[in-house]
GROMACS .gro file of C-alpha atoms in nm:
model
  360
    1MET     CA    1   0.831  -0.602   2.177
    2SER     CA    2   1.138  -0.400   2.265
    3SER     CA    3   1.424  -0.306   2.036
    4HIS     CA    4   1.777  -0.435   2.059
    5ASN     CA    5   2.095  -0.402   1.857
    6PRO     CA    6   2.189  -0.713   1.659
    7PRO     CA    7   2.500  -0.753   1.455
    8ALA     CA    8   2.754  -0.783   1.739
    9LEU     CA    9   2.519  -1.026   1.912
   10LEU     CA   10   2.473  -1.240   1.600
   11PRO     CA   11   2.834  -1.236   1.477
   12SER     CA   12   2.800  -1.543   1.257
   13LEU     CA   13   2.519  -1.377   1.060
   14GLU     CA   14   2.685  -1.039   1.018
   15GLU     CA   15   2.773  -1.090   0.650
   16ILE     CA   16   2.423  -1.215   0.563
   17LEU     CA   17   2.257  -0.937   0.761
   18SER     CA   18   2.462  -0.676   0.575
   19ASP     CA   19   2.349  -0.791   0.229
   20PRO     CA   20   2.097  -0.524   0.119
   21ASP     CA   21   1.930  -0.760  -0.130
   22ILE     CA   22   1.829  -1.013   0.137
   23LEU     CA   23   1.481  -0.961   0.278
   24GLU     CA   24   1.453  -1.255   0.518
   25ILE     CA   25   1.687  -1.507   0.680
   26MET     CA   26   1.569  -1.854   0.786
   27ILE     CA   27   1.760  -2.104   0.997
   28ASP     CA   28   1.631  -2.460   1.044
   29GLY     CA   29   1.895  -2.609   1.269
   30TYR     CA   30   2.259  -2.507   1.246
   31THR     CA   31   2.323  -2.683   0.912
   32SER     CA   32   2.037  -2.528   0.715
   33VAL     CA   33   2.038  -2.156   0.637
   34TYR     CA   34   1.852  -1.995   0.349
   35VAL     CA   35   1.735  -1.649   0.255
   36GLU     CA   36   1.476  -1.466   0.050
   37LYS     CA   37   1.661  -1.267  -0.213
   38GLN     CA   38   1.501  -1.091  -0.508
   39GLY     CA   39   1.172  -1.263  -0.435
   40ARG     CA   40   1.307  -1.620  -0.423
   41LEU     CA   41   1.437  -1.856  -0.156
   42GLN     CA   42   1.806  -1.937  -0.191
   43ASP     CA   43   2.030  -2.167   0.011
   44VAL     CA   44   2.343  -2.009   0.157
   45PRO     CA   45   2.637  -2.178   0.331
   46SER     CA   46   2.568  -2.208   0.700
   47PRO     CA   47   2.804  -1.991   0.907
   48TYR     CA   48   2.748  -2.221   1.205
   49HIS     CA   49   2.979  -2.512   1.282
   50SER     CA   50   2.775  -2.666   1.562
   51HIS     CA   51   2.439  -2.671   1.734
   52GLU     CA   52   2.603  -2.518   2.042
   53GLN     CA   53   2.737  -2.219   1.847
   54LEU     CA   54   2.390  -2.131   1.720
   55VAL     CA   55   2.228  -2.179   2.061
   56ASP     CA   56   2.494  -1.966   2.232
   57GLU     CA   57   2.432  -1.673   1.996
   58LEU     CA   58   2.055  -1.695   2.037
   59VAL     CA   59   2.074  -1.717   2.416
   60ALA     CA   60   2.312  -1.419   2.421
   61LEU     CA   61   2.067  -1.219   2.210
   62ALA     CA   62   1.780  -1.308   2.443
   63GLU     CA   63   1.982  -1.218   2.752
   64TYR     CA   64   2.081  -0.884   2.603
   65ALA     CA   65   1.711  -0.816   2.549
   66GLY     CA   66   1.634  -0.911   2.908
   67ARG     CA   67   1.452  -1.223   2.799
   68THR     CA   68   1.482  -1.594   2.873
   69LEU     CA   69   1.538  -1.856   2.602
   70ASN     CA   70   1.563  -2.220   2.704
   71PRO     CA   71   1.362  -2.547   2.677
   72GLU     CA   72   1.117  -2.416   2.938
   73SER     CA   73   1.075  -2.081   2.758
   74PRO     CA   74   1.135  -2.185   2.396
   75LEU     CA   75   0.976  -1.891   2.210
   76LEU     CA   76   1.134  -1.551   2.151
   77ASP     CA   77   1.011  -1.247   1.960
   78LEU     CA   78   1.203  -0.923   1.951
   79ARG     CA   79   1.281  -0.630   1.728
   80LEU     CA   80   1.636  -0.535   1.646
   81ALA     CA   81   1.752  -0.174   1.667
   82ASP     CA   82   1.730  -0.138   1.287
   83GLY     CA   83   1.365  -0.252   1.296
   84SER     CA   84   1.426  -0.610   1.181
   85ARG     CA   85   1.209  -0.873   1.347
   86VAL     CA   86   1.344  -1.192   1.503
   87HIS     CA   87   1.138  -1.499   1.586
   88VAL     CA   88   1.301  -1.801   1.752
   89VAL     CA   89   1.162  -2.144   1.837
   90MET     CA   90   1.392  -2.364   2.042
   91PRO     CA   91   1.399  -2.740   2.098
   92PRO     CA   92   1.213  -2.945   2.201
   93ILE     CA   93   0.935  -2.748   2.027
   94ALA     CA   94   1.152  -2.715   1.715
   95VAL     CA   95   1.240  -3.081   1.666
   96GLY     CA   96   1.533  -3.042   1.425
   97GLY     CA   97   1.714  -2.771   1.618
   98PRO     CA   98   1.656  -2.397   1.667
   99ALA     CA   99   1.425  -2.245   1.406
  100VAL     CA  100   1.497  -1.878   1.344
  101ASN     CA  101   1.335  -1.619   1.118
  102ILE     CA  102   1.481  -1.272   1.077
  103ARG     CA  103   1.269  -1.034   0.869
  104LYS     CA  104   1.506  -0.754   0.779
  105PHE     CA  105   1.410  -0.391   0.794
  106PRO     CA  106   1.560  -0.202   0.498
  107ASN     CA  107   1.843   0.033   0.587
  108LYS     CA  108   1.753   0.263   0.300
  109SER     CA  109   1.445   0.478   0.307
  110PHE     CA  110   1.132   0.301   0.193
  111MET     CA  111   1.049   0.310  -0.174
  112THR     CA  112   0.849   0.591  -0.326
  113PHE     CA  113   0.540   0.556  -0.543
  114GLU     CA  114   0.756   0.641  -0.843
  115GLU     CA  115   1.000   0.359  -0.764
  116LEU     CA  116   0.713   0.111  -0.728
  117VAL     CA  117   0.590   0.218  -1.071
  118GLN     CA  118   0.940   0.166  -1.216
  119VAL     CA  119   0.962  -0.192  -1.086
  120GLY     CA  120   0.614  -0.267  -1.218
  121ALA     CA  121   0.437  -0.303  -0.884
  122LEU     CA  122   0.201  -0.010  -0.942
  123ASP     CA  123   0.040   0.184  -1.225
  124GLU     CA  124   0.060   0.563  -1.260
  125ASN     CA  125  -0.318   0.609  -1.264
  126ALA     CA  126  -0.354   0.400  -0.949
  127VAL     CA  127  -0.078   0.609  -0.787
  128THR     CA  128  -0.257   0.932  -0.876
  129PHE     CA  129  -0.575   0.791  -0.724
  130LEU     CA  130  -0.405   0.670  -0.403
  131LYS     CA  131  -0.228   1.002  -0.350
  132ALA     CA  132  -0.561   1.181  -0.381
  133CYS     CA  133  -0.721   0.939  -0.134
  134VAL     CA  134  -0.454   1.011   0.129
  135ARG     CA  135  -0.485   1.387   0.080
  136SER     CA  136  -0.862   1.351   0.117
  137GLU     CA  137  -0.820   1.177   0.455
  138LEU     CA  138  -0.996   0.859   0.347
  139ASN     CA  139  -0.982   0.552   0.570
  140ILE     CA  140  -0.774   0.287   0.393
  141VAL     CA  141  -0.720  -0.086   0.451
  142ILE     CA  142  -0.404  -0.242   0.307
  143ALA     CA  143  -0.451  -0.618   0.264
  144GLY     CA  144  -0.220  -0.898   0.159
  145GLY     CA  145  -0.065  -1.226   0.260
  146THR     CA  146   0.253  -1.280   0.458
  147GLY     CA  147   0.552  -1.138   0.271
  148SER     CA  148   0.334  -0.971   0.009
  149GLY     CA  149   0.476  -0.624   0.068
  150LYS     CA  150   0.202  -0.477   0.289
  151THR     CA  151   0.443  -0.289   0.513
  152THR     CA  152   0.640  -0.147   0.219
  153LEU     CA  153   0.319  -0.032   0.050
  154MET     CA  154   0.185   0.110   0.377
  155ASN     CA  155   0.505   0.309   0.425
  156VAL     CA  156   0.478   0.447   0.072
  157ILE     CA  157   0.112   0.542   0.117
  158CYS     CA  158   0.172   0.694   0.461
  159GLY     CA  159   0.456   0.896   0.311
  160GLN     CA  160   0.186   1.108   0.142
  161ILE     CA  161   0.045   1.228   0.474
  162PRO     CA  162   0.110   1.603   0.505
  163ARG     CA  163   0.400   1.697   0.731
  164THR     CA  164   0.176   1.935   0.925
  165GLU     CA  165  -0.036   1.652   1.068
  166ARG     CA  166   0.012   1.476   1.402
  167ILE     CA  167   0.041   1.101   1.346
  168ILE     CA  168   0.015   0.825   1.605
  169ALA     CA  169   0.152   0.495   1.469
  170VAL     CA  170   0.050   0.183   1.662
  171GLY     CA  171   0.150  -0.182   1.638
  172ALA     CA  172   0.253  -0.494   1.821
  173VAL     CA  173   0.580  -0.435   1.634
  174ALA     CA  174   0.693  -0.087   1.526
  175GLU     CA  175   0.758  -0.127   1.151
  176LEU     CA  176   0.654   0.202   0.995
  177LYS     CA  177   0.924   0.442   0.879
  178LEU     CA  178   0.762   0.783   0.898
  179THR     CA  179   0.951   1.095   0.794
  180GLN     CA  180   0.690   1.343   0.916
  181PRO     CA  181   0.812   1.548   1.217
  182ARG     CA  182   0.491   1.530   1.424
  183LYS     CA  183   0.474   1.160   1.491
  184VAL     CA  184   0.457   0.927   1.788
  185THR     CA  185   0.522   0.553   1.760
  186LEU     CA  186   0.362   0.320   2.015
  187GLU     CA  187   0.468  -0.045   2.036
  188GLY     CA  188   0.300  -0.327   2.227
  189ARG     CA  189   0.469  -0.535   2.492
  190GLU     CA  190   0.432  -0.900   2.585
  191ALA     CA  191   0.368  -1.007   2.943
  192ASN     CA  192   0.670  -1.100   3.151
  193LEU     CA  193   0.732  -1.446   3.299
  194GLU     CA  194   0.491  -1.362   3.582
  195GLY     CA  195   0.219  -1.280   3.329
  196LYS     CA  196   0.231  -0.906   3.404
  197GLY     CA  197   0.310  -0.593   3.209
  198GLU     CA  198   0.136  -0.676   2.881
  199VAL     CA  199   0.042  -0.379   2.664
  200THR     CA  200  -0.189  -0.476   2.377
  201VAL     CA  201  -0.262  -0.302   2.050
  202ARG     CA  202  -0.610  -0.233   2.187
  203ASP     CA  203  -0.452  -0.052   2.480
  204LEU     CA  204  -0.237   0.149   2.241
  205ILE     CA  205  -0.526   0.255   2.015
  206ARG     CA  206  -0.726   0.374   2.315
  207SER     CA  207  -0.422   0.566   2.434
  208ALA     CA  208  -0.367   0.712   2.087
  209MET     CA  209  -0.722   0.849   2.085
  210LYS     CA  210  -0.631   1.064   2.387
  211MET     CA  211  -0.322   1.209   2.220
  212ARG     CA  212  -0.489   1.453   1.979
  213PRO     CA  213  -0.411   1.257   1.663
  214ASP     CA  214  -0.489   1.383   1.317
  215ARG     CA  215  -0.440   1.023   1.202
  216ILE     CA  216  -0.395   0.684   1.362
  217LEU     CA  217  -0.195   0.421   1.172
  218VAL     CA  218  -0.204   0.055   1.273
  219ASN     CA  219   0.029  -0.202   1.120
  220ASP     CA  220  -0.088  -0.567   1.118
  221VAL     CA  221  -0.435  -0.571   1.270
  222LEU     CA  222  -0.483  -0.920   1.409
  223GLY     CA  223  -0.780  -0.921   1.645
  224GLY     CA  224  -1.038  -0.729   1.843
  225GLU     CA  225  -0.858  -0.399   1.790
  226VAL     CA  226  -1.074  -0.362   1.478
  227ILE     CA  227  -1.350  -0.243   1.711
  228ASP     CA  228  -1.121   0.021   1.860
  229ILE     CA  229  -1.021   0.139   1.512
  230LEU     CA  230  -1.387   0.176   1.416
  231ASN     CA  231  -1.451   0.364   1.741
  232ALA     CA  232  -1.161   0.598   1.663
  233ILE     CA  233  -1.293   0.667   1.313
  234ASN     CA  234  -1.646   0.722   1.440
  235SER     CA  235  -1.510   0.968   1.698
  236GLY     CA  236  -1.388   1.186   1.412
  237ILE     CA  237  -1.029   1.069   1.353
  238THR     CA  238  -1.016   1.059   0.974
  239GLY     CA  239  -0.746   0.934   0.740
  240THR     CA  240  -0.691   0.616   0.938
  241ILE     CA  241  -0.472   0.361   0.757
  242PHE     CA  242  -0.419   0.003   0.872
  243SER     CA  243  -0.305  -0.331   0.733
  244VAL     CA  244  -0.451  -0.678   0.763
  245HIS     CA  245  -0.348  -1.027   0.654
  246ALA     CA  246  -0.583  -1.148   0.379
  247ASN     CA  247  -0.587  -1.334   0.048
  248GLY     CA  248  -0.815  -1.094  -0.134
  249VAL     CA  249  -1.050  -0.800  -0.094
  250ARG     CA  250  -1.347  -1.010   0.012
  251ASP     CA  251  -1.129  -1.215   0.243
  252ALA     CA  252  -1.010  -0.893   0.407
  253LEU     CA  253  -1.366  -0.788   0.479
  254SER     CA  254  -1.454  -1.133   0.615
  255ARG     CA  255  -1.151  -1.123   0.845
  256LEU     CA  256  -1.243  -0.775   0.966
  257GLU     CA  257  -1.592  -0.902   1.049
  258ILE     CA  258  -1.448  -1.196   1.245
  259MET     CA  259  -1.201  -0.976   1.432
  260ALA     CA  260  -1.466  -0.717   1.513
  261THR     CA  261  -1.689  -0.992   1.651
  262ALA     CA  262  -1.399  -1.107   1.870
  263GLY     CA  263  -1.359  -0.749   1.992
  264ASN     CA  264  -1.725  -0.713   2.084
  265PRO     CA  265  -1.915  -1.045   2.072
  266SER     CA  266  -2.242  -0.875   2.165
  267LEU     CA  267  -2.256  -0.680   1.838
  268PRO     CA  268  -2.477  -0.838   1.570
  269LEU     CA  269  -2.300  -0.916   1.242
  270LEU     CA  270  -2.526  -0.676   1.053
  271THR     CA  271  -2.427  -0.393   1.286
  272ILE     CA  272  -2.059  -0.473   1.232
  273ARG     CA  273  -2.105  -0.467   0.855
  274GLU     CA  274  -2.288  -0.136   0.875
  275GLN     CA  275  -2.004   0.009   1.083
  276LEU     CA  276  -1.744  -0.117   0.835
  277ALA     CA  277  -1.943   0.028   0.544
  278SER     CA  278  -1.974   0.362   0.719
  279ALA     CA  279  -1.616   0.390   0.843
  280LEU     CA  280  -1.401   0.246   0.564
  281HIS     CA  281  -1.351   0.382   0.214
  282LEU     CA  282  -1.085   0.181   0.036
  283ILE     CA  283  -0.917  -0.161   0.033
  284VAL     CA  284  -0.579  -0.190  -0.139
  285TYR     CA  285  -0.481  -0.552  -0.204
  286ILE     CA  286  -0.121  -0.652  -0.276
  287GLU     CA  287   0.000  -1.004  -0.358
  288ARG     CA  288   0.326  -1.192  -0.389
  289LEU     CA  289   0.297  -1.382  -0.717
  290LEU     CA  290   0.446  -1.721  -0.802
  291THR     CA  291   0.739  -1.550  -0.975
  292GLY     CA  292   0.825  -1.376  -0.649
  293ASP     CA  293   0.710  -1.040  -0.786
  294ARG     CA  294   0.496  -0.829  -0.556
  295HIS     CA  295   0.214  -0.649  -0.728
  296LEU     CA  296  -0.083  -0.434  -0.644
  297MET     CA  297  -0.372  -0.653  -0.756
  298LYS     CA  298  -0.682  -0.449  -0.672
  299VAL     CA  299  -0.788  -0.111  -0.543
  300SER     CA  300  -1.148  -0.142  -0.431
  301SER     CA  301  -1.405   0.103  -0.299
  302ILE     CA  302  -1.644   0.009  -0.020
  303GLN     CA  303  -1.962   0.150  -0.170
  304GLY     CA  304  -2.194   0.088   0.125
  305MET     CA  305  -2.450  -0.180   0.199
  306GLN     CA  306  -2.655  -0.385  -0.044
  307GLY     CA  307  -2.921  -0.555   0.163
  308ASP     CA  308  -2.738  -0.731   0.447
  309SER     CA  309  -2.405  -0.742   0.262
  310LEU     CA  310  -2.117  -0.504   0.205
  311LEU     CA  311  -2.106  -0.368  -0.149
  312VAL     CA  312  -1.754  -0.347  -0.291
  313GLU     CA  313  -1.651  -0.228  -0.637
  314ASP     CA  314  -1.305  -0.273  -0.790
  315ILE     CA  315  -1.169   0.059  -0.917
  316PHE     CA  316  -0.834  -0.071  -1.047
  317GLU     CA  317  -0.724  -0.430  -1.106
  318PHE     CA  318  -0.414  -0.604  -1.235
  319HIS     CA  319  -0.438  -0.830  -1.540
  320GLN     CA  320  -0.157  -1.084  -1.574
  321THR     CA  321  -0.070  -1.165  -1.934
  322GLY     CA  322   0.211  -1.414  -1.880
  323VAL     CA  323   0.564  -1.469  -1.752
  324ALA     CA  324   0.887  -1.374  -1.930
  325ASN     CA  325   1.241  -1.427  -1.801
  326GLY     CA  326   1.100  -1.523  -1.464
  327ARG     CA  327   0.907  -1.197  -1.424
  328THR     CA  328   0.532  -1.148  -1.421
  329GLN     CA  329   0.395  -0.963  -1.723
  330GLY     CA  330   0.071  -0.767  -1.714
  331TYR     CA  331  -0.094  -0.431  -1.670
  332THR     CA  332  -0.319  -0.244  -1.427
  333ASN     CA  333  -0.643  -0.121  -1.574
  334PRO     CA  334  -0.926   0.095  -1.440
  335THR     CA  335  -1.256  -0.091  -1.435
  336GLY     CA  336  -1.460   0.214  -1.529
  337ARG     CA  337  -1.643   0.211  -1.196
  338LEU     CA  338  -1.635   0.522  -0.980
  339PRO     CA  339  -1.586   0.529  -0.602
  340ARG     CA  340  -1.867   0.649  -0.380
  341PHE     CA  341  -1.638   0.918  -0.238
  342LEU     CA  342  -1.562   1.072  -0.579
  343ASN     CA  343  -1.714   1.410  -0.490
  344ARG     CA  344  -1.494   1.430  -0.181
  345LEU     CA  345  -1.190   1.344  -0.392
  346ARG     CA  346  -1.266   1.614  -0.648
  347ASP     CA  347  -1.346   1.877  -0.385
  348LEU     CA  348  -1.008   1.826  -0.217
  349ASN     CA  349  -0.814   1.749  -0.537
  350PRO     CA  350  -0.956   1.989  -0.798
  351ASP     CA  351  -0.693   1.889  -1.054
  352LEU     CA  352  -0.792   1.521  -1.041
  353SER     CA  353  -0.895   1.408  -1.389
  354LEU     CA  354  -1.172   1.155  -1.442
  355ASP     CA  355  -0.959   1.012  -1.721
  356ILE     CA  356  -0.773   0.797  -1.467
  357PHE     CA  357  -1.092   0.592  -1.429
  358LYS     CA  358  -1.136   0.520  -1.801
  359PRO     CA  359  -1.049   0.160  -1.905
  360ARG     CA  360  -0.776   0.131  -2.167
   0.00000   0.00000   0.00000
């Protein structure tokens, strides 16, 4: 997915695109435009006066990107120069007119841990723990549903990687904002109209392994590349961080099992579970709540195997106490359980206090 510059090519949307509080723009035919703002969907006046005006802007955007958009090729995915993602479905597939989603990429630097604590998304003890995990080069899975804040959280966590390390960031779409100087970003590419030229995330991970990485980061793991990530970890590349779509910690593990099986169908399920237990240390689960608030719900340690199953223990979990003024109320509490990698944490973070694990 290549990058292209938007605002001049989407002139009717320029005012909406420039609103820093808008996270996503949705168009369902030229008369229906709405946005996600402050965690909620809101209707906005459509800037389009006709079906033809909308189609003309979308076709111009596709042509600028060297792509085709018409009834015979009705799907378009591309990344704008600022990192925002555009997905278009044209008629006749989209029955009511062009359907467009633009997921904006923030112009400002991504939030810090401290800012996430201030808005109530994280707890200070959990932050202390996560910072120590990154410094200790643990392998971390960031899980959550669509729009839950996975990419924001991943950027914050990856911001703790030391600036001396060489980082290779991989994804079908380049979404990570890394400030470290020794970084390489690799982005996948779809096949052309002749079915040639595709570069998959699996290709990119294998390439990254040859580039002397200290860490490999993968945003939005969707398929068999799980096997390649496990291979990278087992080859000695520590501190790997990747994200996955899931509706909970257990769901994340189940999805990883399914994707690993797709990547290597000959591997028995038990072998896959053993590899996951050996390679992965931590699952961080974030959720978008009914109020629109995004909150870290669980930080869980993969403790190993228990019989034929993966053993997982929650280290921190969020307890919701209610809703006030449209905002979720609650607190994050340690469970009192200790992660299996505690000795490694304390060896590499001698100032880490065990008090962060004590329930309040």
